[in-house]
mmCIF file of C-alpha atoms and ligand atoms in Angstrom:
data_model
loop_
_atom_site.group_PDB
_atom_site.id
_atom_site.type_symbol
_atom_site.label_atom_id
_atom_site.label_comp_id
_atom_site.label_asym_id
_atom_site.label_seq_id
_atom_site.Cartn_x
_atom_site.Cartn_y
_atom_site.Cartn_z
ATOM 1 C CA UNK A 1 -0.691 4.927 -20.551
ATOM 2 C CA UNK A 2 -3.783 3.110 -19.083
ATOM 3 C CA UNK A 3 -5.152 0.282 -21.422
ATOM 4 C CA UNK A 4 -8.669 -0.331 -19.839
ATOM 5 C CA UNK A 5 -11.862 1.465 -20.834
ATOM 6 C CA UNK A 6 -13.240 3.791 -18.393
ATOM 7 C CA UNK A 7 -16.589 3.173 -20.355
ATOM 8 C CA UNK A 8 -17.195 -0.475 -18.959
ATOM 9 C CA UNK A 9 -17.308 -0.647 -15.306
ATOM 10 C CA UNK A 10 -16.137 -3.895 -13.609
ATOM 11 C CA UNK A 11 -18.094 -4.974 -10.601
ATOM 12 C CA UNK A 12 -15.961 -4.142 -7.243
ATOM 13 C CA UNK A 13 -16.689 -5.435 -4.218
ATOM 14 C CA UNK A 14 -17.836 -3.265 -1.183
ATOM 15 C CA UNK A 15 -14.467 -3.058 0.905
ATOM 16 C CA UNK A 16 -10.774 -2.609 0.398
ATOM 17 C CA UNK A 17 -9.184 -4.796 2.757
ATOM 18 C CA UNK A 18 -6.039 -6.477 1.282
ATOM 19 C CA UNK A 19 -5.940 -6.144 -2.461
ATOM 20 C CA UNK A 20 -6.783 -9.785 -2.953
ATOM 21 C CA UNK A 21 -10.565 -8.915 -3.099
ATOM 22 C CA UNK A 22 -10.125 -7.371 -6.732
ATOM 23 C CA UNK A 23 -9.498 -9.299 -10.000
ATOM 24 C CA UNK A 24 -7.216 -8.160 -12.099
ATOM 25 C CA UNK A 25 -9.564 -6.579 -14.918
ATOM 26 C CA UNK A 26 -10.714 -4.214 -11.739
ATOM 27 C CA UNK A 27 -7.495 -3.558 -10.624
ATOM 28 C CA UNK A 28 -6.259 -2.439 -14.274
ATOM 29 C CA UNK A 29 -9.208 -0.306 -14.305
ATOM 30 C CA UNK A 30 -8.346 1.307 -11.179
ATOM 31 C CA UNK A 31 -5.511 2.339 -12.365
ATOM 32 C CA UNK A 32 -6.856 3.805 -15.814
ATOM 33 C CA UNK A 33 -9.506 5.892 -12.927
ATOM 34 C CA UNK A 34 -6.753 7.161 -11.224
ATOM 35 C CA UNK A 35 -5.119 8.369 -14.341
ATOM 36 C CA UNK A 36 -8.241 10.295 -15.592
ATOM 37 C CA UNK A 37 -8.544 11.837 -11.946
ATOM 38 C CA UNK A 38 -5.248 13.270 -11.717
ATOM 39 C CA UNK A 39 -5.949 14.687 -15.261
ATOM 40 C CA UNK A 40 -9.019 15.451 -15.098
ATOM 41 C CA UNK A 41 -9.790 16.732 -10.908
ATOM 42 C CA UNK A 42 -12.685 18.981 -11.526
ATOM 43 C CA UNK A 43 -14.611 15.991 -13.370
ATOM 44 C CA UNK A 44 -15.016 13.892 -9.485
ATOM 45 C CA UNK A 45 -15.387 17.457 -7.514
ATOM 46 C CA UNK A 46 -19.065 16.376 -6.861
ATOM 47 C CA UNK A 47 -18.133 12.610 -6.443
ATOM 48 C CA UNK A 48 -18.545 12.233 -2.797
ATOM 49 C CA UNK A 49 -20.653 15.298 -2.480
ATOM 50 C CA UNK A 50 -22.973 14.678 0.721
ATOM 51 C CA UNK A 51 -20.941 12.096 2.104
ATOM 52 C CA UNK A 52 -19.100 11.504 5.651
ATOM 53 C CA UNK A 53 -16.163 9.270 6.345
ATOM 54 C CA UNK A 54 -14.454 8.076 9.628
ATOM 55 C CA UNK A 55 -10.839 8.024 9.347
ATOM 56 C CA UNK A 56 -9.785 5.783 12.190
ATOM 57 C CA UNK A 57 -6.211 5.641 12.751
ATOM 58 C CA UNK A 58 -4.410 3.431 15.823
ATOM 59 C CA UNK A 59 -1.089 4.372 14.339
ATOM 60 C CA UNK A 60 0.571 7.879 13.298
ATOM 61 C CA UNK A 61 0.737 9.208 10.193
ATOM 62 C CA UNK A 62 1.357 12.042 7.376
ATOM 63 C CA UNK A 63 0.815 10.800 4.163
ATOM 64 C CA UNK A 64 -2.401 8.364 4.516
ATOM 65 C CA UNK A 65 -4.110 10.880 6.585
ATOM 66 C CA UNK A 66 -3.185 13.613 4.751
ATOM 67 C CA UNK A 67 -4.219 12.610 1.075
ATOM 68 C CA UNK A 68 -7.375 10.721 2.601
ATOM 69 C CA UNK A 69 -8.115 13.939 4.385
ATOM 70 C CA UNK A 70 -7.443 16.148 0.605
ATOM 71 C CA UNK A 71 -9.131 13.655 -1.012
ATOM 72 C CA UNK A 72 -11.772 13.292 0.250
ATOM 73 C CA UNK A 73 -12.642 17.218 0.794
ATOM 74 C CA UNK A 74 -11.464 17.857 -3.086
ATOM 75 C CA UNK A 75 -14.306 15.311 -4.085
ATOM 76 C CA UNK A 76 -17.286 17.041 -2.085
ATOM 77 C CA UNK A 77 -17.355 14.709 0.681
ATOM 78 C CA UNK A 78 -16.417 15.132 4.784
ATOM 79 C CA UNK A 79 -14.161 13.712 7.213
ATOM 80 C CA UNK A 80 -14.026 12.942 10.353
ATOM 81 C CA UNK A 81 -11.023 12.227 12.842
ATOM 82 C CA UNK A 82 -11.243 9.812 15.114
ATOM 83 C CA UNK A 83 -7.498 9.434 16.790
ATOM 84 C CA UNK A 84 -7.101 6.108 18.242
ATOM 85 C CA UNK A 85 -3.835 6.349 18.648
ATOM 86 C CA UNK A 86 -3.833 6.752 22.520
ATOM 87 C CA UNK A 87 -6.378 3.759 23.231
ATOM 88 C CA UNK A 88 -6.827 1.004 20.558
ATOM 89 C CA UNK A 89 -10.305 -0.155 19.230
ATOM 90 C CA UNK A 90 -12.270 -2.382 20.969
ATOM 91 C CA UNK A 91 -11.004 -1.602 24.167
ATOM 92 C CA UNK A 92 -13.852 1.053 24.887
ATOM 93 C CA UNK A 93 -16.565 -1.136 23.041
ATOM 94 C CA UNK A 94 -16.292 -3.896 21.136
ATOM 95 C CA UNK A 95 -15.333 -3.368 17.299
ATOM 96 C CA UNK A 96 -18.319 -4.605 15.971
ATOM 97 C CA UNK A 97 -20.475 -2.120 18.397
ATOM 98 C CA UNK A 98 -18.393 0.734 17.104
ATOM 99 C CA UNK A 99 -18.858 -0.260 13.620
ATOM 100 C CA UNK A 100 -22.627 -0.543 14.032
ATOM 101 C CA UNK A 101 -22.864 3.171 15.321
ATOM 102 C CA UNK A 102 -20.146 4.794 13.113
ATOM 103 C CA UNK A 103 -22.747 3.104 10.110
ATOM 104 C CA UNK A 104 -25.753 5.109 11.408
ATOM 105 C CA UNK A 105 -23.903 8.353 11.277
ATOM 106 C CA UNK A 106 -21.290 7.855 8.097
ATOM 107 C CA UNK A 107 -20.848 6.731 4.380
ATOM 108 C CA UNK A 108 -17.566 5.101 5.261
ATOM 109 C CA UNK A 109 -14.771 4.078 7.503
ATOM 110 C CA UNK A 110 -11.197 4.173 6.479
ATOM 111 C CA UNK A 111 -9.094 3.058 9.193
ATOM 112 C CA UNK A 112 -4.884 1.975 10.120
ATOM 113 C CA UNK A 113 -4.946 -0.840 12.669
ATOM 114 C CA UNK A 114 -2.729 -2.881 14.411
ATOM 115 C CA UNK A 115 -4.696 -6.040 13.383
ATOM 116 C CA UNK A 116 -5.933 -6.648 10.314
ATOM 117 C CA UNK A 117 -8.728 -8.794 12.200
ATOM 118 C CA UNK A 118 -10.336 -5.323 13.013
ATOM 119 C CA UNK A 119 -10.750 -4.713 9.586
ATOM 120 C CA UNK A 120 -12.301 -7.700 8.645
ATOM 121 C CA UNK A 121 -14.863 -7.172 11.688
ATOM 122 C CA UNK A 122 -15.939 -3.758 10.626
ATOM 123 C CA UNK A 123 -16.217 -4.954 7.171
ATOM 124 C CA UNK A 124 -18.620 -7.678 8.364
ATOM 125 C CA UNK A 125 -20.654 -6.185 10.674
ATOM 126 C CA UNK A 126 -21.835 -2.966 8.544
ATOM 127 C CA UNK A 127 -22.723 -2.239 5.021
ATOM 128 C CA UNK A 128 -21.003 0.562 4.541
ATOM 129 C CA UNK A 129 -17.770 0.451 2.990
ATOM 130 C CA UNK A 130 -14.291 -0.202 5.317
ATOM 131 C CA UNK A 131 -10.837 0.974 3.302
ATOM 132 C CA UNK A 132 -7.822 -0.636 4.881
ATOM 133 C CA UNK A 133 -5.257 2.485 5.710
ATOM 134 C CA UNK A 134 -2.007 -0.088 6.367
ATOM 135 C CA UNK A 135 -2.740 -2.611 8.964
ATOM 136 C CA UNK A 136 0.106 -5.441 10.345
ATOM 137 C CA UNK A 137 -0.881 -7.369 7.261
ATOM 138 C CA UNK A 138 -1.565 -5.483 4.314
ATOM 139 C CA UNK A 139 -0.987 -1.632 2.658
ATOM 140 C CA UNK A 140 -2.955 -2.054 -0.309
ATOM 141 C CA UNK A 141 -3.769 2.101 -0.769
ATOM 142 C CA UNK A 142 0.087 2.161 -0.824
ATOM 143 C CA UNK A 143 0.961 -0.901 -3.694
ATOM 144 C CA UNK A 144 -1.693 0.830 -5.544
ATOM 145 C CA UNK A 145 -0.144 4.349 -5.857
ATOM 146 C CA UNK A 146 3.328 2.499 -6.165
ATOM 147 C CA UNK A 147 2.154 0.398 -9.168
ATOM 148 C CA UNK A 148 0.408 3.341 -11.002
ATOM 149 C CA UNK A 149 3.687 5.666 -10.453
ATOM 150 C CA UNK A 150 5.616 2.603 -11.835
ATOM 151 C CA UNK A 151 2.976 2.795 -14.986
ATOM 152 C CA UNK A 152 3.687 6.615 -15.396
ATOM 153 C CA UNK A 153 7.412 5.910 -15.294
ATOM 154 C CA UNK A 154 7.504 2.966 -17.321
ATOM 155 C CA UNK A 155 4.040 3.300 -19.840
ATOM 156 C CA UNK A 156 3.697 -0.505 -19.633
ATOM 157 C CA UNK A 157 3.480 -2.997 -16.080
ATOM 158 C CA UNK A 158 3.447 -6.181 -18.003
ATOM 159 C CA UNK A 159 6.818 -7.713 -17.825
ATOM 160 C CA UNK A 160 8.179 -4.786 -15.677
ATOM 161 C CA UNK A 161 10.375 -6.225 -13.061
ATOM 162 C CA UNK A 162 10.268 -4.651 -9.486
ATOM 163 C CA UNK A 163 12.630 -5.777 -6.598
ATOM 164 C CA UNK A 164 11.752 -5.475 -3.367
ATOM 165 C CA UNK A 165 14.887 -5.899 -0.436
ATOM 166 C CA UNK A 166 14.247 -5.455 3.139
ATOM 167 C CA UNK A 167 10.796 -6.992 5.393
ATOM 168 C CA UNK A 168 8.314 -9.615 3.910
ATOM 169 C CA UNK A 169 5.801 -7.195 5.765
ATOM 170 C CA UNK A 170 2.414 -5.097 5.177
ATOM 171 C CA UNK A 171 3.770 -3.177 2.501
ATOM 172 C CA UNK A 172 5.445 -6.644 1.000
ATOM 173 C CA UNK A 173 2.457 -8.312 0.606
ATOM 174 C CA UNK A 174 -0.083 -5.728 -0.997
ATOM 175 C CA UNK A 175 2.690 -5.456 -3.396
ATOM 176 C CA UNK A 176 2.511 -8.954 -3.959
ATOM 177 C CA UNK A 177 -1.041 -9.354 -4.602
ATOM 178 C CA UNK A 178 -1.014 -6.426 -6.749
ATOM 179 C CA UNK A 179 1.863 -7.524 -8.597
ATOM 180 C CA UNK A 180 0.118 -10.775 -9.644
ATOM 181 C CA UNK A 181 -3.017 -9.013 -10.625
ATOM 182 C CA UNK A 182 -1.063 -6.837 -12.932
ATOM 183 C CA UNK A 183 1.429 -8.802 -14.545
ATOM 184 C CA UNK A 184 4.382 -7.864 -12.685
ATOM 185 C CA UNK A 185 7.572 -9.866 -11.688
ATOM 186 C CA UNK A 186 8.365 -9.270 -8.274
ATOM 187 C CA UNK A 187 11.511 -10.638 -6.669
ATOM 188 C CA UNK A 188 11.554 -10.118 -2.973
ATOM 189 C CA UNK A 189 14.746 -10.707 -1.493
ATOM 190 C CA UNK A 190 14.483 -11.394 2.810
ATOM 191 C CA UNK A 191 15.856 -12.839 5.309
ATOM 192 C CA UNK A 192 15.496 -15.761 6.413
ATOM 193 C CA UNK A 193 13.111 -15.414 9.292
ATOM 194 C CA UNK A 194 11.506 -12.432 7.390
ATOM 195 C CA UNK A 195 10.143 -13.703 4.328
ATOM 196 C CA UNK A 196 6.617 -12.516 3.614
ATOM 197 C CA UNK A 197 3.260 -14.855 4.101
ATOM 198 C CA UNK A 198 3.202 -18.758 3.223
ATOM 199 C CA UNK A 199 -0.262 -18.195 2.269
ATOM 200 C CA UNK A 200 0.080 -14.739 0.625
ATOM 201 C CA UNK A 201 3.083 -15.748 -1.343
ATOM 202 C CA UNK A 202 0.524 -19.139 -2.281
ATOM 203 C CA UNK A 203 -2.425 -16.877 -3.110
ATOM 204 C CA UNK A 204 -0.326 -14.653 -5.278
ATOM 205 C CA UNK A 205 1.112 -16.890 -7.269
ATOM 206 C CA UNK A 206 -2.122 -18.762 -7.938
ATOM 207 C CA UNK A 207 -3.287 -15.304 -9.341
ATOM 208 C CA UNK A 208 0.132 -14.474 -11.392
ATOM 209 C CA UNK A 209 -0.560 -17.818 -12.927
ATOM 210 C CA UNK A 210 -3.169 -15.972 -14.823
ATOM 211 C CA UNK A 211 -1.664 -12.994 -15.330
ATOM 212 C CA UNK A 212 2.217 -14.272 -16.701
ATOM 213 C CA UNK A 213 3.206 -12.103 -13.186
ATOM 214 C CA UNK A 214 6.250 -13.998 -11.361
ATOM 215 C CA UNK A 215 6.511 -13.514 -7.445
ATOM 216 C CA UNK A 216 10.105 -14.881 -6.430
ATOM 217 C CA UNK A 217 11.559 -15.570 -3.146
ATOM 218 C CA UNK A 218 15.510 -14.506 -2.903
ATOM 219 C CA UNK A 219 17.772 -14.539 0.154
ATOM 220 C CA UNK A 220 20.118 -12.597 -1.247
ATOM 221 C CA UNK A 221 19.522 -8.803 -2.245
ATOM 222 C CA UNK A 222 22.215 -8.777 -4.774
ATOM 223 C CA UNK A 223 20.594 -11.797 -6.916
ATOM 224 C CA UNK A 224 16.556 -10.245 -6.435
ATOM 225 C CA UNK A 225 18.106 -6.921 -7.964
ATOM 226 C CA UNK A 226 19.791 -8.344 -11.287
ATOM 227 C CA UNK A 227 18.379 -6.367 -14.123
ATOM 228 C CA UNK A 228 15.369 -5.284 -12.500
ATOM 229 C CA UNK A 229 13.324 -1.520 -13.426
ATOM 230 C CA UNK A 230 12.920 -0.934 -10.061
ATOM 231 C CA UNK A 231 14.107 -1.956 -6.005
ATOM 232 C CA UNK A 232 11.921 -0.825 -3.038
ATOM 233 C CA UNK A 233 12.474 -1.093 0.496
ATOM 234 C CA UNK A 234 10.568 -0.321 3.487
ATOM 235 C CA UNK A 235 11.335 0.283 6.931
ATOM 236 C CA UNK A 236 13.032 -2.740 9.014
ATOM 237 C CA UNK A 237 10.945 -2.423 11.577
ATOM 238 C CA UNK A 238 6.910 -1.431 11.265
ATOM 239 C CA UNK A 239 4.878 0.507 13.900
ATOM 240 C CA UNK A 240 4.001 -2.532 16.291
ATOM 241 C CA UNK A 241 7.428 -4.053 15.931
ATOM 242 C CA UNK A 242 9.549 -1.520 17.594
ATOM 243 C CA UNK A 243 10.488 -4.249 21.123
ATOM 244 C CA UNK A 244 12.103 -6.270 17.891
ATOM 245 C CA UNK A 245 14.270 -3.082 16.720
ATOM 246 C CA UNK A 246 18.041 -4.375 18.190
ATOM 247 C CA UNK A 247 17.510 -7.088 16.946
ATOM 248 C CA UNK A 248 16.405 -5.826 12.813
ATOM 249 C CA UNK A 249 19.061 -3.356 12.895
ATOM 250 C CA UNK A 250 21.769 -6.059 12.907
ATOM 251 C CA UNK A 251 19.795 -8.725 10.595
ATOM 252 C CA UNK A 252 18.947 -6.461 8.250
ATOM 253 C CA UNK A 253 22.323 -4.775 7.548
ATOM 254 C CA UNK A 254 23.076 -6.539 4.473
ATOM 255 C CA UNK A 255 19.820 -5.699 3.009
ATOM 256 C CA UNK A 256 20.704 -1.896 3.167
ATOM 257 C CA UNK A 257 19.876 -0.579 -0.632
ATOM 258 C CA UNK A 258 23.066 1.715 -1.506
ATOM 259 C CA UNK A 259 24.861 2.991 -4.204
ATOM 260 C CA UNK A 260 26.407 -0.871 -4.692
ATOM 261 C CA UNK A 261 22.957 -2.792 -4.768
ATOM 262 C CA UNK A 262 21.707 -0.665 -7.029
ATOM 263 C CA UNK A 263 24.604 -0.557 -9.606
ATOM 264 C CA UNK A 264 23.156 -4.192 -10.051
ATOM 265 C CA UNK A 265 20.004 -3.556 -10.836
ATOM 266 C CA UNK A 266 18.807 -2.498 -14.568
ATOM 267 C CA UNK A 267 20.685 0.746 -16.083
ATOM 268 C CA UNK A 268 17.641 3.271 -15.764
ATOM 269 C CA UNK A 269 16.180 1.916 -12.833
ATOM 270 C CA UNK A 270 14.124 3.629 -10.461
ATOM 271 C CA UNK A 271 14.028 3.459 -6.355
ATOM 272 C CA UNK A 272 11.026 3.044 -4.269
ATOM 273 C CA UNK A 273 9.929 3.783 -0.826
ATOM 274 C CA UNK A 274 6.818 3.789 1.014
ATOM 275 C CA UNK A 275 8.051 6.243 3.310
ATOM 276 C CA UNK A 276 8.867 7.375 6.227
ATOM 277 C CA UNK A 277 12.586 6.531 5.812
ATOM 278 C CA UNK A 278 14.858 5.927 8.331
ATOM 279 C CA UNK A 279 18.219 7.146 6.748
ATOM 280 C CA UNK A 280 21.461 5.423 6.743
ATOM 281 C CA UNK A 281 19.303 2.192 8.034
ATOM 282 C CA UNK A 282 16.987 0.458 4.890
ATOM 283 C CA UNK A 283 18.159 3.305 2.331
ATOM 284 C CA UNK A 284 21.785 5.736 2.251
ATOM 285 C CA UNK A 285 20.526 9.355 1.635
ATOM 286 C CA UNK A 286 22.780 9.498 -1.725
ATOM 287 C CA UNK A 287 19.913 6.971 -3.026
ATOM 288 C CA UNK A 288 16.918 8.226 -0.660
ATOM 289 C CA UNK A 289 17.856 11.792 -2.274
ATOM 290 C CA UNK A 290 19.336 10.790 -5.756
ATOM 291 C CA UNK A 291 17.961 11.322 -9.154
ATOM 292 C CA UNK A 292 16.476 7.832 -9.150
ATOM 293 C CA UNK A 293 14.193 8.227 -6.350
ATOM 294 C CA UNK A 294 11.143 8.355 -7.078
ATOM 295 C CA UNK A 295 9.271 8.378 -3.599
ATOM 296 C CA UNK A 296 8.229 11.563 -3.832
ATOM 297 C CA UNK A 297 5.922 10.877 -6.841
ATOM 298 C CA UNK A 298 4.659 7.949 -5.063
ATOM 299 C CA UNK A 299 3.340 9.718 -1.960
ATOM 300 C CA UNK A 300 1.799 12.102 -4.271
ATOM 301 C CA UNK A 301 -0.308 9.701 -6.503
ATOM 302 C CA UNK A 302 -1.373 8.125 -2.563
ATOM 303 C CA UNK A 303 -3.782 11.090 -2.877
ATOM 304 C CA UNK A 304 -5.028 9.971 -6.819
ATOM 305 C CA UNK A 305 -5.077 6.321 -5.955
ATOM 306 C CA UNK A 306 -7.407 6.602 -3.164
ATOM 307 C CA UNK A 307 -9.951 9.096 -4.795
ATOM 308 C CA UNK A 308 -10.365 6.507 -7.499
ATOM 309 C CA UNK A 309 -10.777 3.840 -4.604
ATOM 310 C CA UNK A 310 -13.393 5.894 -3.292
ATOM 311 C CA UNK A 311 -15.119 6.737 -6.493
ATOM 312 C CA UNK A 312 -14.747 3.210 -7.021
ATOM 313 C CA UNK A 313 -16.557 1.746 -3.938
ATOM 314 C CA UNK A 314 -19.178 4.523 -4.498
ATOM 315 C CA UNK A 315 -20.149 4.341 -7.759
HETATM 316 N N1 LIG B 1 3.459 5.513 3.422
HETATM 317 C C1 LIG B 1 2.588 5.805 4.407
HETATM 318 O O1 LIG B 1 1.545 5.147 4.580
HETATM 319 O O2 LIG B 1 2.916 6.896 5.152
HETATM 320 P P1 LIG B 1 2.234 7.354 6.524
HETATM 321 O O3 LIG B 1 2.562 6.317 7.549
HETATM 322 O O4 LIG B 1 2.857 8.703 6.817
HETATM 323 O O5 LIG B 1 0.753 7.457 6.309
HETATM 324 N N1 LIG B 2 5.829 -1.139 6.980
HETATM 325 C C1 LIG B 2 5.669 0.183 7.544
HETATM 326 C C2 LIG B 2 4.952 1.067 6.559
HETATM 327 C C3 LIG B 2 4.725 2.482 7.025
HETATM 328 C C4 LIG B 2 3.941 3.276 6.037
HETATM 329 C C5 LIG B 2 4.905 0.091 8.857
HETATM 330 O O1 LIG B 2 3.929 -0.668 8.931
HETATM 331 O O2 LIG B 2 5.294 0.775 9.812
#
């Protein structure tokens, strides 16, 4: 399944903010590490052995929390919970203070945010390294597991074509950068108002460029589906967003993936979803539930993904 060598280690940097950070040679081999680690568990059991992370998280959440929390334990190492979900960061003390401290006392600090600005402070104030849990910008521990389910499903990500319908959000734009680093054509279909980044759409490209990836901008859900291997959708409206909900409900109706947008896309096509779903709204249940879905696997290679981040950044 996995082409690159787990033999020749590619240098990573020290954080996992966006996805951008890693080139595409890394980002192949991450995916070749997570393969061998759902394989082969008992080989990383002693991986983090000794070490303590922070998992920081402003926003709720079941499945980051939960496979960082697994994860983490199942490769020797320790969490702990700090819930910030009740006061954000930096209101107590500043970001970089907490940062400072939290570096005295742990390996790591993996952390959901409402700004990805937070991030980006706690990554340059401290050595240690700071893995981006979803933030408003980016979901990179998510496009990760999505692309390597993709690779089980499909054996091969160059060419593949993926369709994504719905919010040029977080989850849009990790997908995006890790699209281009892995050869993918992406066609994201938005409205108007909601396309994703200017300057992640420009930074993504410049990458695909390398890679023979395609990111494509559609208005129309119908025309970003044509022939594709897979469509994904996320929520209309992320955590932060919810004084916008009225409003999403009714400009996102005809981006709703059902049983008629996805008779366009390619015969044996699979459906993709971040989760959590809001039913009837994004996705129908008769596709949410159907024999294409494959969300399920995705939330379950969250947990592999991430261990091979982490064996990754400590390696
Ligand atoms: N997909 C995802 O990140 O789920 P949670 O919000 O439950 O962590
Ligand atoms: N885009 C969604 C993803 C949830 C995992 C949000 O940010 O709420």
């Amino acid at each position: 399944m996995a082409t690159t060598t787990l033999a020749a280690p590619v240098l990573a940097p020290n954080d996992l903010l966006t996805g951008a950070e890693w080139s595409p040679a890394h980002t192949r081999e991450l995916l070749a590490i997570t393969a061998d680690i759902k394989a082969n568990p008992a080989s990383y059991a002693d991986t983090l052995r000794g070490k303590f992370l922070a998992l920081i998280f402003e926003k709720p959440s079941l499945r980051t929390r939960v496979t960082f929390e697994v994860g983490i334990q199942s490769m020797g190492g320790h969490v702990v919970f700090l819930d910030h979900t009740q006061a954000r960061l930096g209101e107590r003390e500043s970001i970089a203070d907490v940062a400072r401290n939290l570096e005295r006392w742990v390996q790591g600090i993996v952390a959901r945010v409402y700004e990805q600005r937070v991030l980006d402070e706690m990554a340059a104030t401290t050595e240690i390294p700071v893995v981006n849990a979803l933030s408003d910008k980016f979901h990179p521990c998510q496009a990760l597991a999505d692309f390597f389910t993709l690779e089980e499903k499909f054996g091969n990500l160059k060419g593949l074509k993926l369709a994504y319908v719905g919010d040029g959000n977080n989850v849009c734009h990790s997908l995006m950068y890790l699209a281009a680093r892995l050869g993918v054509t992406l066609r994201i279909a938005t409205p108007e108002n909601y396309a994703p980044d200017a300057d992640v759409t420009a930074d993504s490209r410049r990458v695909a460029k390398e890679t023979k990836a395609k990111i494509e901008l559609f208005a129309d859900p119908r025309e970003a589906v044509e022939d594709v291997q897979a469509v994904y959708t996320d929520s209309w409206t992320s955590m932060g967003f919810e004084a916008e909900e009225k409003v999403r409900k009714e400009v996102f109706k005809p981006y709703q993936v059902n049983r008629k947008l996805m008779a366009l896309a390619g015969r044996d096509s699979v459906f993709m979803h971040c989760l959590p779903a809001h039913r009837g709204y994004e996705v129908t249940n008769e596709i949410l539930d159907g024999s294409r879905s494959v969300v399920l696997d995705q939330s379950e290679n969250r947990m592999y993904v991430q261990k091979a981040i982490l064996h990754t950044l400590y390696r």
